[in-house]
PDB file of C-alpha atoms in Angstrom:
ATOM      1  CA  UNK A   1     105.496-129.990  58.465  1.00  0.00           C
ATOM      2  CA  UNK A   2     107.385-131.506  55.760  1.00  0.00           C
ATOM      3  CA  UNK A   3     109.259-133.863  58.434  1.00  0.00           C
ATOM      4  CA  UNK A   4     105.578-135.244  59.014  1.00  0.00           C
ATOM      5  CA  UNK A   5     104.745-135.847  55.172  1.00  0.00           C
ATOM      6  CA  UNK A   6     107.856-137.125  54.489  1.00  0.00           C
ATOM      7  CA  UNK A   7     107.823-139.609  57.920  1.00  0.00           C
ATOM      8  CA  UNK A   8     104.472-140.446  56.218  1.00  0.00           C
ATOM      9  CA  UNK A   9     105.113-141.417  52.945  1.00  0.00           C
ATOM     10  CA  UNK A  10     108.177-143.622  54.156  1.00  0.00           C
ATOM     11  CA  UNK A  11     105.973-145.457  57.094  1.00  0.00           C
ATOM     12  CA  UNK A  12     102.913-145.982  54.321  1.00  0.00           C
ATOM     13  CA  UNK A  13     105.722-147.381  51.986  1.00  0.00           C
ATOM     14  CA  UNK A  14     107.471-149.704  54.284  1.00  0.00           C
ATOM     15  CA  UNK A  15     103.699-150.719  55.411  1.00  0.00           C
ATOM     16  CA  UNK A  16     102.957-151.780  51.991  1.00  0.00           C
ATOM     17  CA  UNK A  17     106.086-154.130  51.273  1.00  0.00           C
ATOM     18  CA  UNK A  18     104.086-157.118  52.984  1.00  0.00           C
ATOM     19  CA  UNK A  19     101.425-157.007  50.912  1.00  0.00           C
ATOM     20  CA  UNK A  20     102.906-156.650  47.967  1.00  0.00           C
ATOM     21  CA  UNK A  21     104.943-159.263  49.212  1.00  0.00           C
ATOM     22  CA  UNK A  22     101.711-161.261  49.890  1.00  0.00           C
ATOM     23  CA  UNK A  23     100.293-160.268  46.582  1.00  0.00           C
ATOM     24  CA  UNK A  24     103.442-161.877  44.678  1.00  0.00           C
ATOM     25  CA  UNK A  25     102.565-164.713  46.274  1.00  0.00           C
ATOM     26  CA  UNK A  26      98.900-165.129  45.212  1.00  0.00           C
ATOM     27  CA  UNK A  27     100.140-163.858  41.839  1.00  0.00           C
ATOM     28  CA  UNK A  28     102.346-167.218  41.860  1.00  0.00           C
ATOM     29  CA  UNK A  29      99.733-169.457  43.261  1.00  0.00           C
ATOM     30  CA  UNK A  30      97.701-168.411  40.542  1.00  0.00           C
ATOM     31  CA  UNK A  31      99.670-169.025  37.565  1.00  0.00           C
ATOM     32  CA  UNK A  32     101.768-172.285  38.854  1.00  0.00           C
ATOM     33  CA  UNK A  33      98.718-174.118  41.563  1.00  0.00           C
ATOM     34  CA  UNK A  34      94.918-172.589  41.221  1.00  0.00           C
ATOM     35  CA  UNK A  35      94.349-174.827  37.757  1.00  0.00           C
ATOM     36  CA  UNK A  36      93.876-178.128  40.370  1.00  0.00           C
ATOM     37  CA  UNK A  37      94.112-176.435  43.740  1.00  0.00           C
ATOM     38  CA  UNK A  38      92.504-173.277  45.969  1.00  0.00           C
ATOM     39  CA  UNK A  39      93.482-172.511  49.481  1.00  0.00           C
ATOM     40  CA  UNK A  40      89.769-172.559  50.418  1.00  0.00           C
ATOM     41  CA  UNK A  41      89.188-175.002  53.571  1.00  0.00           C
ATOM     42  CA  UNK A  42      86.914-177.680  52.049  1.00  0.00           C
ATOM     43  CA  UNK A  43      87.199-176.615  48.906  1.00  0.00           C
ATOM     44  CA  UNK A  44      88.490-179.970  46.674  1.00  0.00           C
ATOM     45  CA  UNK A  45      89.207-179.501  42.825  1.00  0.00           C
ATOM     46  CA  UNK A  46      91.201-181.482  41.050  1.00  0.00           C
ATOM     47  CA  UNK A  47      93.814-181.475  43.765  1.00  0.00           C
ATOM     48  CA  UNK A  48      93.379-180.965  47.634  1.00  0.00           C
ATOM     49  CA  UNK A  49      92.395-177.684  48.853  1.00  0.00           C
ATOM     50  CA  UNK A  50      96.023-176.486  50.081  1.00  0.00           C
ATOM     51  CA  UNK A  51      94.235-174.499  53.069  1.00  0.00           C
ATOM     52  CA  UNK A  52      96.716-175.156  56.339  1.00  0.00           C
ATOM     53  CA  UNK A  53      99.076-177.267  54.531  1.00  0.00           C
ATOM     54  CA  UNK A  54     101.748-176.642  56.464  1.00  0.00           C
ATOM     55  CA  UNK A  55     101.755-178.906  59.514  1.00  0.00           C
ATOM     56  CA  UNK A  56      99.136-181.073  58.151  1.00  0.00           C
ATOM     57  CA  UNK A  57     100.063-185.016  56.996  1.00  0.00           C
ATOM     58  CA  UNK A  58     100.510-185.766  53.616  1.00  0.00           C
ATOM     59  CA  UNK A  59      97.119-187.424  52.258  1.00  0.00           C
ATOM     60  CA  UNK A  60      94.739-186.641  55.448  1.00  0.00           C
ATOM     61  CA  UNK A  61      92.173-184.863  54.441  1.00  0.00           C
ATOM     62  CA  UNK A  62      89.380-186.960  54.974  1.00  0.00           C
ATOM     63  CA  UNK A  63      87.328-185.736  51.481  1.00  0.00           C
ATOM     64  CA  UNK A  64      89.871-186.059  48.714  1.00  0.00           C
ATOM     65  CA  UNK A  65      90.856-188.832  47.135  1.00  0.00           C
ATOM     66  CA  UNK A  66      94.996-189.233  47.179  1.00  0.00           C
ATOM     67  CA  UNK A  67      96.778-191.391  46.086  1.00  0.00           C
ATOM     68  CA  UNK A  68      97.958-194.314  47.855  1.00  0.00           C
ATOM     69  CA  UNK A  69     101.858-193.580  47.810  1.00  0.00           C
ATOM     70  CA  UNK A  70     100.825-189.964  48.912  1.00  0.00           C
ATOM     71  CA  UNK A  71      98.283-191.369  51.746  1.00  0.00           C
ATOM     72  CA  UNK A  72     101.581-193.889  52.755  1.00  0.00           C
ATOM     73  CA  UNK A  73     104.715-191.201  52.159  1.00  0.00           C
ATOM     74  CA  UNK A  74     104.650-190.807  56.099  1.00  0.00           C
ATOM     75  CA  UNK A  75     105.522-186.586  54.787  1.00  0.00           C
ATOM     76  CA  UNK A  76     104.175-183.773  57.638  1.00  0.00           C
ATOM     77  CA  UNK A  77     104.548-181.054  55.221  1.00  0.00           C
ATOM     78  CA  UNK A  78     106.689-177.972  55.741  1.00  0.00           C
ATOM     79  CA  UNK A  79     108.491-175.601  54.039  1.00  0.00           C
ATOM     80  CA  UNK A  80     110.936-177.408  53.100  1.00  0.00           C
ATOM     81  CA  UNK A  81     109.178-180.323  51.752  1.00  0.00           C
ATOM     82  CA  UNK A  82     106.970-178.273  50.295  1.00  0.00           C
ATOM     83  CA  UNK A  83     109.649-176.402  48.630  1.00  0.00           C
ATOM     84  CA  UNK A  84     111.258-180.128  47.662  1.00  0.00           C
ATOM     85  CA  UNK A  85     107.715-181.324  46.410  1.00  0.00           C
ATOM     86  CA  UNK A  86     107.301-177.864  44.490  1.00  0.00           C
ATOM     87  CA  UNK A  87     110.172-178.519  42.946  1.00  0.00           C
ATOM     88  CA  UNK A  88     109.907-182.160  41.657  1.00  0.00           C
ATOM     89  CA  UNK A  89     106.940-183.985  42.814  1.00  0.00           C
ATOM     90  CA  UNK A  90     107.973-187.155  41.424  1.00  0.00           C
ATOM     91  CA  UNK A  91     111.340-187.227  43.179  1.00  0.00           C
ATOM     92  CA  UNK A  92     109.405-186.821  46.894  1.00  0.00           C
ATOM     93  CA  UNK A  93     106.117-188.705  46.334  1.00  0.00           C
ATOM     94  CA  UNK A  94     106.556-191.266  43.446  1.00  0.00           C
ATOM     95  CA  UNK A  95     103.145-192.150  42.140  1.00  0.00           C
ATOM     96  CA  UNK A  96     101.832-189.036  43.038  1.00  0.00           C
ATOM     97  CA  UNK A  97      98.105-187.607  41.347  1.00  0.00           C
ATOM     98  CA  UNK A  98      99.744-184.245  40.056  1.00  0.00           C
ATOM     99  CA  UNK A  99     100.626-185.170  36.570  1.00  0.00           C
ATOM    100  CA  UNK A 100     100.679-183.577  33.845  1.00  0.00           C
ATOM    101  CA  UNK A 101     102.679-181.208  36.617  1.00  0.00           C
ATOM    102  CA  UNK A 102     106.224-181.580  36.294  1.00  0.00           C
ATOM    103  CA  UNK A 103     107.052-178.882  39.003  1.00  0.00           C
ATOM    104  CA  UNK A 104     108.870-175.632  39.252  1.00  0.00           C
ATOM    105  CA  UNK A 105     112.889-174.745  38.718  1.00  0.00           C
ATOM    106  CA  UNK A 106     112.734-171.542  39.559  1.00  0.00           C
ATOM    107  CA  UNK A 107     113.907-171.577  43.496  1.00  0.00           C
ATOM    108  CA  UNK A 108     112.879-167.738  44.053  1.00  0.00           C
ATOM    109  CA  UNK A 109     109.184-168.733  42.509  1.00  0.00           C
ATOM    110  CA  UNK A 110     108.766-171.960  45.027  1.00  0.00           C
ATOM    111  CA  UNK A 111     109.606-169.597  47.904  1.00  0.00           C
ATOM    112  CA  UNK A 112     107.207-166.805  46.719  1.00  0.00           C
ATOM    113  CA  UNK A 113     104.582-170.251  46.672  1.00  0.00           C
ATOM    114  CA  UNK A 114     105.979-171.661  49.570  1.00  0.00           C
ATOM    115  CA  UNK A 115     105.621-168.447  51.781  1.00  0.00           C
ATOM    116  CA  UNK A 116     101.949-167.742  50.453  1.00  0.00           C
ATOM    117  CA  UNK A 117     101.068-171.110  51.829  1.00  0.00           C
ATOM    118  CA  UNK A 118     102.688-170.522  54.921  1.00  0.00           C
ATOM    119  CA  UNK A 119     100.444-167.028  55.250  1.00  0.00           C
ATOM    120  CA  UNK A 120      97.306-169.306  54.779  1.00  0.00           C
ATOM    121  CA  UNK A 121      96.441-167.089  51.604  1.00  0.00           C
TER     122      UNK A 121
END
C-alpha cells in the first residue's frame, strides 16, 4: 500500500513539472511581452498578436501595421531568431516598431519566452 502512495505522489510530481514549466513561461510573457503583445489569434495591441509565431514570416499578418524594414527583413521566425530578436531587436530588425523595448539579457529568461511561444500559450 505504501508502494502505491508513494508511486503516486512521484508520477503526480513528475506530471506537474510541464506545467509549471509552462506556467514560468506565461509568468515571463507577462512581465517582459503582454504590455504591446497577447498570444490571442487576431488579437492586435500595440504589437502583433504573437499567436503561431513560430514558422510564420516576419511582418505577414495581414491586420497589423509593421514596419517596413520588419515587412522587408525576409526573417521566418524560429527559435533562434526569436531568441536573437528577444535579445536585441535593433541588432536583427533595424527600424523595428518595438521601441521603447530595448530587449532582454538574461539568456535563461528568452528561452523561458521563447519556449512559451513555441507551446502556442
Amino acid at each position: 500500500m505504501k508502494r502505491h502512495i508513494l508511486a503516486a505522489v512521484l508520477v503526480g510530481g513528475l506530471a506537474a513539472t510541464p506545467v509549471l514549466a509552462q506556467n514560468d513561461g506565461q509568468t515571463a510573457f507577462n512581465t517582459s511581452c503582454r504590455t504591446c503583445h497577447t498570444m490571442k489569434e487576431g488579437d492586435n495591441r500595440l504589437g502583433p498578436n504573437l499567436a503561431g509565431i513560430v514558422g510564420r514570416k516576419a511582418g505577414s499578418l495581414p491586420d497589423y501595421n509593421y514596419s517596413s524594414s520588419m515587412k522587408q527583413s525576409g526573417i521566418t521566425w524560429d527559435a533562434a531568431t526569436l531568441d536573437q530578436f528577444i535579445a536585441n531587436p535593433d541588432q536583427v530588425v533595424s527600424g523595428n516598431n518595438m521601441k521603447p523595448y530595448g530587449g532582454i539579457t538574461d539568456a535563461a529568461q528568452r528561452k523561458t519566452i521563447v519556449d512559451f511561444l513555441q507551446s502556442g500559450g
